[in-house]
Coordinates of C-alpha atoms in Angstrom, one line a residue:
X1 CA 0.0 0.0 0.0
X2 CA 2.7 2.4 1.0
X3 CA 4.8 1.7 -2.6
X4 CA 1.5 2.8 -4.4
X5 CA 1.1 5.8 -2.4
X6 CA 4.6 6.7 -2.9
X7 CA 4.1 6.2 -6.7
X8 CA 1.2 8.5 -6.6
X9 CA 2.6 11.3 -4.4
X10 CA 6.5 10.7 -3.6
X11 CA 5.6 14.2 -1.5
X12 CA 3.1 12.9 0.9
X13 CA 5.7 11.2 3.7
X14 CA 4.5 7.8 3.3
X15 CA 7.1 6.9 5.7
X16 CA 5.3 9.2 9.1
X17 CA 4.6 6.9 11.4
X18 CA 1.4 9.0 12.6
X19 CA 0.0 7.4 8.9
X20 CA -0.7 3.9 11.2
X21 CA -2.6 5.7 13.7
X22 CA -5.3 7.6 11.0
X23 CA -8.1 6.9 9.4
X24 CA -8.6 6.5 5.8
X25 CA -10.4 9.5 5.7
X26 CA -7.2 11.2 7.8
X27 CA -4.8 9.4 5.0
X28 CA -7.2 11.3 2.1
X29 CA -7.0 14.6 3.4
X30 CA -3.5 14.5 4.5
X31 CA -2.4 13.8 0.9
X32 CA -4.8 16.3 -0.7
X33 CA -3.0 19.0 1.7
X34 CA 0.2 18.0 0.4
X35 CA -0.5 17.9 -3.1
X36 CA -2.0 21.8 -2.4
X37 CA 1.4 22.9 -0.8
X38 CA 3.3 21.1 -3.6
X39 CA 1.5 23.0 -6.6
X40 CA 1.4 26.6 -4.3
X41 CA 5.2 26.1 -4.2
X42 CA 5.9 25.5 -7.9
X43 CA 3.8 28.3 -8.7
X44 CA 5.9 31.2 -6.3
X45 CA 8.7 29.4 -8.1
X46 CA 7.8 30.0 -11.3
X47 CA 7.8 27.4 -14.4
X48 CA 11.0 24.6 -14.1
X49 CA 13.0 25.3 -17.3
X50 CA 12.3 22.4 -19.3
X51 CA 15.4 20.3 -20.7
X52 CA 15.2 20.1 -24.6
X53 CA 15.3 16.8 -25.3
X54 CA 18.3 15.9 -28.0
X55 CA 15.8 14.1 -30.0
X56 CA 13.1 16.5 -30.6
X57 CA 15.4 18.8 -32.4
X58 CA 15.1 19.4 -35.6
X59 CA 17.5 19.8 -37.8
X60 CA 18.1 21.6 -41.2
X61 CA 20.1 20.1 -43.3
X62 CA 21.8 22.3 -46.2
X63 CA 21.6 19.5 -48.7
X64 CA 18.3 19.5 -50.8
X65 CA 17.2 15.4 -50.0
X66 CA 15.5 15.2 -53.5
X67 CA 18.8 15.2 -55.6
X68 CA 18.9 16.7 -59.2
X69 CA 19.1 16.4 -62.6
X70 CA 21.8 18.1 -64.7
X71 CA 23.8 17.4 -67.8
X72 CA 27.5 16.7 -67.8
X73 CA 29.9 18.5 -70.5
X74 CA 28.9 16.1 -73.4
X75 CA 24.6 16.7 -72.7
X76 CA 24.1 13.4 -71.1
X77 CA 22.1 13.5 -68.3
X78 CA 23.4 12.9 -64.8
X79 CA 21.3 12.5 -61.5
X80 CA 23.3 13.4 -58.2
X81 CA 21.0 12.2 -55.0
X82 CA 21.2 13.8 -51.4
X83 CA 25.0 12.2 -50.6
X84 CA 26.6 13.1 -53.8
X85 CA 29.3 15.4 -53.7
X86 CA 27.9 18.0 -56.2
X87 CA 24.7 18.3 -53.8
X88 CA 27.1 18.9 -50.6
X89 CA 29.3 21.8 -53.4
X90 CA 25.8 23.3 -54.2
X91 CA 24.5 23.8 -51.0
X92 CA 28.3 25.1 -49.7
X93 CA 27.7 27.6 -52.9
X94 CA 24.1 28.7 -51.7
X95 CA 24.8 28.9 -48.3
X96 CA 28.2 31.2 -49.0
X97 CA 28.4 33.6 -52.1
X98 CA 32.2 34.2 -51.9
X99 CA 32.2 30.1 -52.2
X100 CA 32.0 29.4 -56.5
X101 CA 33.9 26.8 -56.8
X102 CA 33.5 24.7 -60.3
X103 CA 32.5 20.9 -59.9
X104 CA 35.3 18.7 -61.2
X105 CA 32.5 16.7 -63.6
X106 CA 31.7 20.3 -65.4
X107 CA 35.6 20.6 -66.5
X108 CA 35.7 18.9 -69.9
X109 CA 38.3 15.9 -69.7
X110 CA 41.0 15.4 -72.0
X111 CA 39.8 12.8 -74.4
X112 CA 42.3 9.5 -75.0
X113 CA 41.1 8.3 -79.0
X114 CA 43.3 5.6 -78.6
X115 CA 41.7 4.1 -75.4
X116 CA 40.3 1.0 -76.0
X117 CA 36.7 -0.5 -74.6
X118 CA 36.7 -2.9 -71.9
X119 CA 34.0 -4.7 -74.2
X120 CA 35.6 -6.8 -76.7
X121 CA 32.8 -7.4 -79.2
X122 CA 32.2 -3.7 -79.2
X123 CA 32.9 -0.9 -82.8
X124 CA 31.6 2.0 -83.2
X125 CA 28.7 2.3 -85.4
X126 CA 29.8 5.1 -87.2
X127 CA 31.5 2.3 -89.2
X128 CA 28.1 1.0 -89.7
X129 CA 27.3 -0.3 -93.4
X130 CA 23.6 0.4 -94.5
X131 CA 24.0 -2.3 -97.0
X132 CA 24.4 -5.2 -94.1
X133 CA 20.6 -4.6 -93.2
X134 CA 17.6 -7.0 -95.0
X135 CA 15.9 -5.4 -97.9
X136 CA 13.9 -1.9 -96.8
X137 CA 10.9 -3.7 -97.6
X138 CA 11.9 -6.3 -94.8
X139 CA 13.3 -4.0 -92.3
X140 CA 10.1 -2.5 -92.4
X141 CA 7.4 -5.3 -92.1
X142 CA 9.8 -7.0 -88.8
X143 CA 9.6 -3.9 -87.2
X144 CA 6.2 -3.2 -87.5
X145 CA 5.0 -6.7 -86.4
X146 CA 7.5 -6.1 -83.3
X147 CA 6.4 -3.3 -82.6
X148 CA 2.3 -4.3 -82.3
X149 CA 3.0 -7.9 -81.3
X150 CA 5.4 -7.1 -78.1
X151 CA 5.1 -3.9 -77.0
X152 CA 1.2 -4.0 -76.2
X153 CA 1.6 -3.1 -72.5
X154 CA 4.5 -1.1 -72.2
X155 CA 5.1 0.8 -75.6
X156 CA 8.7 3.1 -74.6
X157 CA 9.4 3.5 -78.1
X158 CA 8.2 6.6 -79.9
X159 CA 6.8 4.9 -83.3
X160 CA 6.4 7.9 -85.7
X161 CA 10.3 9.3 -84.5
X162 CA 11.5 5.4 -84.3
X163 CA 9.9 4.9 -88.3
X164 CA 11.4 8.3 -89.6
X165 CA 15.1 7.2 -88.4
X166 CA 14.8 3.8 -90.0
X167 CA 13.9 5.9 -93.2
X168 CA 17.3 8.0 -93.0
X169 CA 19.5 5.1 -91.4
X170 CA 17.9 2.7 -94.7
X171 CA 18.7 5.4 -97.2
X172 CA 22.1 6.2 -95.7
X173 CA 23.9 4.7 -98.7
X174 CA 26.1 7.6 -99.5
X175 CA 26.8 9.3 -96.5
X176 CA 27.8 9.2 -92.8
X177 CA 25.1 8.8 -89.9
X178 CA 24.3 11.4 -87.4
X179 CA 24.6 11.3 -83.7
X180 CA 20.9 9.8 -83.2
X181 CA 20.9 7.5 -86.1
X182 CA 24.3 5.9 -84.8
X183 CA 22.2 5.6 -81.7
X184 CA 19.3 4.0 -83.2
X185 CA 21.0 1.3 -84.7
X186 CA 21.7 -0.9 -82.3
X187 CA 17.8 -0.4 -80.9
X188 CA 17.2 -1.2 -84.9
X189 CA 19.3 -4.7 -84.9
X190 CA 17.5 -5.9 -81.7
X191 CA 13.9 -4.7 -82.8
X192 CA 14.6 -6.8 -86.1
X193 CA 15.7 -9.8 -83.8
X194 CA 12.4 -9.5 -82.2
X195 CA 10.1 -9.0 -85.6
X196 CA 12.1 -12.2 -86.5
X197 CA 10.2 -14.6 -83.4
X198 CA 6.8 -13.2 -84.5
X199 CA 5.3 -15.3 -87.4
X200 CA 4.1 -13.0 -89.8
X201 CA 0.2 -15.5 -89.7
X202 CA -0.4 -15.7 -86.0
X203 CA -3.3 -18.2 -86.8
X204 CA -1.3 -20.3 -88.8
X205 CA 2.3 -20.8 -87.4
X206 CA 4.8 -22.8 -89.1
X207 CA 7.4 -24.7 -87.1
X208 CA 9.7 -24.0 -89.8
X209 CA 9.3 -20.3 -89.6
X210 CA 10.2 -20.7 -85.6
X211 CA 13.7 -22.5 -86.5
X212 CA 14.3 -19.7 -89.5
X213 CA 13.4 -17.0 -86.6
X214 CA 15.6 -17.7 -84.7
X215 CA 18.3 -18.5 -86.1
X216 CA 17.9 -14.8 -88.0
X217 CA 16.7 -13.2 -84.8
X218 CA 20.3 -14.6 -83.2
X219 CA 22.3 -13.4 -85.6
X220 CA 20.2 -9.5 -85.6
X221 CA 20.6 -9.9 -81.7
X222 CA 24.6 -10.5 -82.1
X223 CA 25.3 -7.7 -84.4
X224 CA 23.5 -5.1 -82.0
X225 CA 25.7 -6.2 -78.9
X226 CA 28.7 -5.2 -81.7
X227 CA 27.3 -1.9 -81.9
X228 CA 26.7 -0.8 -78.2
X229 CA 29.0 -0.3 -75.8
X230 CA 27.7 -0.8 -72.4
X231 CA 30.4 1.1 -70.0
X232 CA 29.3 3.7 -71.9
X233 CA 24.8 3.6 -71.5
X234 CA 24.3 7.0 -71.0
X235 CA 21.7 8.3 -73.6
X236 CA 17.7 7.2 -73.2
X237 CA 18.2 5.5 -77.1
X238 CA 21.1 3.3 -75.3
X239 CA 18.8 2.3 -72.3
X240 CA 16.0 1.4 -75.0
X241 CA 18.1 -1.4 -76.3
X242 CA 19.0 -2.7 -73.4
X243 CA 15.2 -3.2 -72.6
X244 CA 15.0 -4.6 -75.9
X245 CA 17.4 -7.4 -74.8
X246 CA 15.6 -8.2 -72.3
X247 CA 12.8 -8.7 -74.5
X248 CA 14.6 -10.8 -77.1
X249 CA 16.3 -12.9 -74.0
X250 CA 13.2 -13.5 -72.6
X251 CA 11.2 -14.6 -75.9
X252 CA 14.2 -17.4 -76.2
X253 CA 13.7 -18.7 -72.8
X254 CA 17.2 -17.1 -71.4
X255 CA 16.4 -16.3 -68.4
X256 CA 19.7 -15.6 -66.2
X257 CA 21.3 -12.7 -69.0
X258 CA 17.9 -11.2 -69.1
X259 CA 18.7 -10.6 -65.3
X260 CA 21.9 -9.4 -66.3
X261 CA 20.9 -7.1 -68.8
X262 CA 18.1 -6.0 -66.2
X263 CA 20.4 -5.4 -63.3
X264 CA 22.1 -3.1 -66.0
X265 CA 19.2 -1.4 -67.1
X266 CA 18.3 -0.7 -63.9
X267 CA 21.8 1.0 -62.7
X268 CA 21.5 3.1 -65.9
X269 CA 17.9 3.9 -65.4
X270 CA 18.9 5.2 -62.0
X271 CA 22.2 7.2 -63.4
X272 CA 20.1 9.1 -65.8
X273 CA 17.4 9.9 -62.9
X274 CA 14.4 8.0 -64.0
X275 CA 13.3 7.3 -61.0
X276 CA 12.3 10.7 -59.8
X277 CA 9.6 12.6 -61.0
X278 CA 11.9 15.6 -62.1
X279 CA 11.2 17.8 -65.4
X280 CA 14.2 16.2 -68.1
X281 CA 14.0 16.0 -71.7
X282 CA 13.6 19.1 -74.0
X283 CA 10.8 17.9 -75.0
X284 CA 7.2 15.8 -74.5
X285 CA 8.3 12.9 -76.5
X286 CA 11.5 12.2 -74.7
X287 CA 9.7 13.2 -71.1
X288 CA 7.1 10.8 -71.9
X289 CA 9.3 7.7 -73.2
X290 CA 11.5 8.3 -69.8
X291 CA 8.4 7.2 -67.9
X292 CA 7.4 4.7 -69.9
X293 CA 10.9 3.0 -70.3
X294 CA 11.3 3.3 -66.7
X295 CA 8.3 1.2 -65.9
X296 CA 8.5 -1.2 -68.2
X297 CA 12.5 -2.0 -66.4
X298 CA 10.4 -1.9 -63.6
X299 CA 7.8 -4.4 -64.3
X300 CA 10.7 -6.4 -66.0
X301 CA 12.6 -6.9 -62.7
X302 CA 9.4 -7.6 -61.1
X303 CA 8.7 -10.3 -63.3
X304 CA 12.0 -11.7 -63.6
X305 CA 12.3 -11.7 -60.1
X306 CA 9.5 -13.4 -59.2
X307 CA 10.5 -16.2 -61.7
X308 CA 13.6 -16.6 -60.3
X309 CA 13.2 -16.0 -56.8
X310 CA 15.1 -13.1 -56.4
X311 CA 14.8 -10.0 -54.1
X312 CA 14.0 -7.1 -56.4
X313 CA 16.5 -4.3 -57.4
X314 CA 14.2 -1.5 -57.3
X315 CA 12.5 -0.3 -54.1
X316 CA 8.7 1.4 -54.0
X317 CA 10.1 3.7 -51.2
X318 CA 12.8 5.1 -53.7
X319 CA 10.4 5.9 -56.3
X320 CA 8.3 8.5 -57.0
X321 CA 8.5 9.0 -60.5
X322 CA 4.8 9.4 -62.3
X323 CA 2.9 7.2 -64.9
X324 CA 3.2 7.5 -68.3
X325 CA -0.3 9.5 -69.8
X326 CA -2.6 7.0 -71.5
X327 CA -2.0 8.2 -75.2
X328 CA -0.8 6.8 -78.7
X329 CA 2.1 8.2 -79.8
X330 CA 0.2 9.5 -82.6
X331 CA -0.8 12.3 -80.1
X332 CA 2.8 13.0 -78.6
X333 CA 5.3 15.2 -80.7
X334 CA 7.7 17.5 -79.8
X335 CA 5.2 20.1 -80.1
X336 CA 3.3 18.8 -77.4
X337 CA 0.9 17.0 -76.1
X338 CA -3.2 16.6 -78.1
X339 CA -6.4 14.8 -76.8
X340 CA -6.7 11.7 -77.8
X341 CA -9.8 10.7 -79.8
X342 CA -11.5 7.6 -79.1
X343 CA -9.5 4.2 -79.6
X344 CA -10.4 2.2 -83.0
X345 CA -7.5 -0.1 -82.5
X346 CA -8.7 -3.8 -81.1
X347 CA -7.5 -3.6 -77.4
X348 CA -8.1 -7.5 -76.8
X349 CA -4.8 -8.9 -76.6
X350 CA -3.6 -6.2 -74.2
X351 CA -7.0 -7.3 -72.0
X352 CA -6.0 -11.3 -72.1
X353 CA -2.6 -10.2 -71.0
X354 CA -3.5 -8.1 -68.2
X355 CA -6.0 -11.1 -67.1
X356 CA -3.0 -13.1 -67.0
X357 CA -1.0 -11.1 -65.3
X358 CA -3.5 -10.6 -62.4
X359 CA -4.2 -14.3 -62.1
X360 CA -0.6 -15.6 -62.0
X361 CA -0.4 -12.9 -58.9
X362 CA -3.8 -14.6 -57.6
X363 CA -2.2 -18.3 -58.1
X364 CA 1.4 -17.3 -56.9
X365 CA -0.2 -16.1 -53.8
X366 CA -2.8 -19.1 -53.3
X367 CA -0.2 -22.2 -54.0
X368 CA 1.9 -22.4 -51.0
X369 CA -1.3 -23.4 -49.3
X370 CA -1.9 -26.7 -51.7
X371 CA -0.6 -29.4 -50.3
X372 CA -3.1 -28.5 -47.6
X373 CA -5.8 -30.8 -50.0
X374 CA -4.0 -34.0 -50.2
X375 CA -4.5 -36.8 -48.2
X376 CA -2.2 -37.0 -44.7
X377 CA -2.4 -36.9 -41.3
X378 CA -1.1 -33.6 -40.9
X379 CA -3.8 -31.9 -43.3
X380 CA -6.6 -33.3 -42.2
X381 CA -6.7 -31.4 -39.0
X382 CA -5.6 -28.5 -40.9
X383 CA -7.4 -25.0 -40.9
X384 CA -10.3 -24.6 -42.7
X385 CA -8.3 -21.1 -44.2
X386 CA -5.7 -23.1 -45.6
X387 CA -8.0 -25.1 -47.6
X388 CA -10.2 -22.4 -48.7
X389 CA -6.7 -20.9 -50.1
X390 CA -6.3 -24.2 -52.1
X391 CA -9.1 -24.8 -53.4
X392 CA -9.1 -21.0 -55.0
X393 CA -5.5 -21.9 -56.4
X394 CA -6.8 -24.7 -58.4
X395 CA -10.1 -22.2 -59.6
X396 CA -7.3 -19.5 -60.5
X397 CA -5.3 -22.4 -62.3
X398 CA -8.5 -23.3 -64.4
X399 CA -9.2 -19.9 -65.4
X400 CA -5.3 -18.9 -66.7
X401 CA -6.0 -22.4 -69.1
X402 CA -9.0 -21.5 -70.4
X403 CA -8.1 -18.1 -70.5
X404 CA -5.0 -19.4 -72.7
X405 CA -7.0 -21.4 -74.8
X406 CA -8.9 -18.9 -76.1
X407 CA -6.0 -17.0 -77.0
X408 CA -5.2 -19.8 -79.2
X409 CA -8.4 -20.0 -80.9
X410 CA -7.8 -16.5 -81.7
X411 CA -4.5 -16.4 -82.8
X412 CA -2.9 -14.0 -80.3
X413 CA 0.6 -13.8 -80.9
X414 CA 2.3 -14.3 -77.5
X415 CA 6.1 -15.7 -78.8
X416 CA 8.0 -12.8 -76.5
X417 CA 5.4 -12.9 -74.0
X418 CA 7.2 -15.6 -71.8
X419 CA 5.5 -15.1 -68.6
X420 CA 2.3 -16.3 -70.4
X421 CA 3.6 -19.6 -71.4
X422 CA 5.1 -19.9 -67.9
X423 CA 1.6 -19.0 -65.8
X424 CA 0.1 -21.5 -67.6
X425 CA 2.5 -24.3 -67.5
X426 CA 2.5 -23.8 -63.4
X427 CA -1.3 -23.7 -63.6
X428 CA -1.0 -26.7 -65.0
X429 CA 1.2 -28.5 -62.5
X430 CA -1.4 -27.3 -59.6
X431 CA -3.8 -29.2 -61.1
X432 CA -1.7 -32.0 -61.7
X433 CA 0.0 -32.3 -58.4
X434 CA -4.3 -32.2 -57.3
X435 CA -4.7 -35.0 -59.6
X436 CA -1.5 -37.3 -58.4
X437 CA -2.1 -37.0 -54.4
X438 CA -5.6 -35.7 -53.8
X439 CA -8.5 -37.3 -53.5
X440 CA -10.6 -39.2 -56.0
X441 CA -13.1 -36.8 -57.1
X442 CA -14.6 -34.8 -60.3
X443 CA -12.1 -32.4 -59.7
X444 CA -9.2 -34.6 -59.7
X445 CA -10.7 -36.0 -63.4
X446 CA -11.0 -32.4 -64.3
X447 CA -7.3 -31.5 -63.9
X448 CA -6.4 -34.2 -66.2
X449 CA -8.9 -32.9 -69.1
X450 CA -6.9 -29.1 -67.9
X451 CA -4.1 -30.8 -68.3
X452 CA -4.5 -31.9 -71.9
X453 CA -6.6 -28.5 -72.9
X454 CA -3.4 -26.7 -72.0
X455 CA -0.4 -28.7 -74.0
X456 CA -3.0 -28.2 -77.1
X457 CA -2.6 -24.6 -76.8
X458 CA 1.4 -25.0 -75.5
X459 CA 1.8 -27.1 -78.7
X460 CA -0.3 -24.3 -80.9
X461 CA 2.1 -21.4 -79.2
X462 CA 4.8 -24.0 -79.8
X463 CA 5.1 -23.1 -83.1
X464 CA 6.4 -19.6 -82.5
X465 CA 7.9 -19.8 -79.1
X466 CA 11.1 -22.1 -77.9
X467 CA 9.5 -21.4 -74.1
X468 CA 5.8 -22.9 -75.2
X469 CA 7.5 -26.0 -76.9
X470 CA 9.5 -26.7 -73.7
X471 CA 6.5 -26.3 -71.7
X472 CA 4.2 -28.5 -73.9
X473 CA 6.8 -31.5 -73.7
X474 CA 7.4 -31.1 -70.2
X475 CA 3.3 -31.4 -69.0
X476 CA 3.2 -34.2 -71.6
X477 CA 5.4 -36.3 -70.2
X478 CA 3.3 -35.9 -67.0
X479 CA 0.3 -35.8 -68.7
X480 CA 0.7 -39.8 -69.4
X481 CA 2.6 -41.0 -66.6
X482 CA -1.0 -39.7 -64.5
X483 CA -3.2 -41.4 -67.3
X484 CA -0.8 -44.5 -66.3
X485 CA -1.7 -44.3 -62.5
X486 CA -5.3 -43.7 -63.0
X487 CA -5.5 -47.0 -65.5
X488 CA -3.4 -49.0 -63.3
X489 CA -5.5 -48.1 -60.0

């Protein structure tokens, strides 16, 4: 009793021994009077000077924490974040007007011509030849079907600039290419690689076509890793084909240097500021394909590492750069910036895609929980939760196959989209691992007709993509050694 009284009033003398010989009542007023005289005494004295806590200070810092972007002596673009050294000189400079001092970066260098490239494979294309590209007429009809096969969801090339380049660079017989069309060359040879994995009849795919792809699309691939030097990625065109890599990579089923190229892309995206919403580009069309690049090397190291299993490179909390506007780049120029007028172009492929892309998040999330349906000891007793989380894996699985079906019915090219192919061949094991160790039931039966729905399609999409044939092998094989089981039980 006396430790709680002390804790409510260390002032009252708990420790009087006249406390024992009064009442409660006596105890009451006793510590009411003290509290009185302890209040009349703090006011005579005045407030206590309060002790600023350390903590609670806030501090200005003379560094702006948002970085900037400038432009070094040869008009690249540079970003400098909060702990570079050129943030720390500028706020010394703005914080003392006798202090101009030059940063080192804005001195030109003295340039060594006979330094050599730490990349072997790497020439200039100055020394490009026009005459090593396919026919105009080729050129032309590859890029175009790369360019609305593949870049459905994330366009970050600017067509009608990308198509009047590709004029010049294809009529460049007779004189020497300027500073953007040795730029666009590489982005050219790696655009043409991709043209070569789409068949030119999505409805009608030829296997033959798929071998004469790619052995074209290598070759297209090869020469643009000749023409770009990567030590030196410092122009939005350079970054471009780098994502374009990553495409091409991807569409063959080459997983580990499409996380190479993306780890680069990534570094360079960050170098040349993308991720921050700042004002670059001198004008709309290069502001706009800085967004749009950006988030497509975003939602490529999302993807890619998710398949692999990887933590990702690029952090939400480091990010603050805007989405690209919702426009054609029919309506973007360097002018500026006009209303779009309603769509006319078909926007169903870009629907089926999205559809997969939301349920492969839906079954990625659902799956750990399927062993939960099989039949053991240690699931039976299991939470009801866990099973509910299943079962909607297998539904999600069901809907990616049919979903993928009917993209086969109608033709929808889908050779560089990899992570279709992928969703459903993992759908397709869910249902299959169902079908080995669950119980006998409709659903098991189902999974095998899933099962056989989906390597139809993978063998349809087998035709134009190296991933889909893999796939379509690989759940055959499984496909009949179930069928075995079930006729042997």
């Amino acid at each position: 009793m006396k430790r709680i009284l002390s804790l409510i009033q260390p002032s009252a003398g708990i420790d009087d021994r006249e406390l024992d010989e009064n009442t409660a009542e006596e105890l009451v007023q006793k510590i009411k009077r003290s509290c009185h005289d302890t209040k009349s005494a703090q006011h005579h004295r005045g407030p206590a000077p309060t002790r600023v806590d350390e903590d609670d200070i806030i501090l200005e810092s003379m560094v702006d924490s948002s970085g900037i972007l400038d432009r070094d002596d040869q008009g690249f673009w540079d970003f400098y974040g909060q702990a570079s050294g050129k943030m720390f000189l500028r706020g010394l400079q703005n914080h003392s007007e006798k202090l101009q001092t030059l940063v080192p970066r804005a001195i030109p260098a003295l340039k060594l011509e006979d330094t050599k490239t730490s990349f072997e494979n790497y020439y200039s294309a100055q020394m490009f030849p026009s005459h090593e590209l396919p026919p105009r007429e080729e050129v032309v009809a590859l890029c175009q079907r790369a360019l609305d096969n593949v870049f459905v969801l994330t366009s970050f090339i600017h067509q009608p600039t990308f198509h009047v380049v590709v004029e010049n660079i294809c009529s460049a017989t007779n004189r020497d290419l300027d500073n953007q069309e040795r730029r666009v060359v590489p982005l050219l040879y790696v655009i043409l690689a991709i043209g070569s994995l789409c068949p030119s009849d999505n409805k009608d795919p030829e296997l033959l076509h798929r071998e004469a792809g790619l052995a074209q699309g290598r070759k297209l691939f090869f020469k643009s890793n000749q023409l770009l030097d990567l030590s030196n990625c410092r122009d939005l065109t350079s970054l471009q084909t780098i994502c374009c890599w990553v495409i091409y990579l991807q569409a063959v089923a080459e997983f580990d240097r499409a996380y190479v190229y993306i780890g680069i892309a990534v570094r360079c995206a960050l170098r040349l500021g993308m991720h921050r919403s700042v004002l670059a580009g001198s004008d709309p069309v290069e502001q706009e394909m800085r967004k749009r690049t950006f988030w497509f090397i975003h939602k490529a190291d999302v993807y890619l590492s998710g398949l692999l299993g990887v933590p990702q490179m690029i952090h939400d909390e480091d990010i603050d750069q805007i989405l690209p506007l919702e426009l054609d780049d029919a309506y973007i120029s360097k002018d500026g910036i006009s209303p779009m007028s309603p769509r006319n172009t078909p926007l169903i492929a870009a629907q089926d895609l999205l559809q997969l892309s939301f349920a492969h998040v839906q079954m990625v999330l659902y799956r750990p929980f399927l062993h939960y349906l099989l039949n053991s000891r240690r699931t039976q007793d299991s939470s009801p939760h866990a099973k509910v989380c299943a079962f909607a894996c297998l539904d999600v699985s069901r809907k990616i196959i049919e979903n993928m079906g009917r993209m086969a019915e109608r033709g929808v090219p889908i050779g560089p989209h990899w992570f279709v192919m992928y969703s459903t061949y993992f759908a397709t094991l869910n249902l299959l691992y169902y079908a080995f160790g669950g119980p006998s039931s409709e659903l098991q039966h189902s999974g095998i007709e899933y099962a056989y729905k989906d390597q139809e399609a993978l063998t349809f999409f087998g035709k134009q993509s190296l991933a889909a044939d893999r796939c379509s092998k690989s759940i055959e094989v499984r496909t009949r050694a179930l069928v075995r089981k079930a006729y042997a039980c």
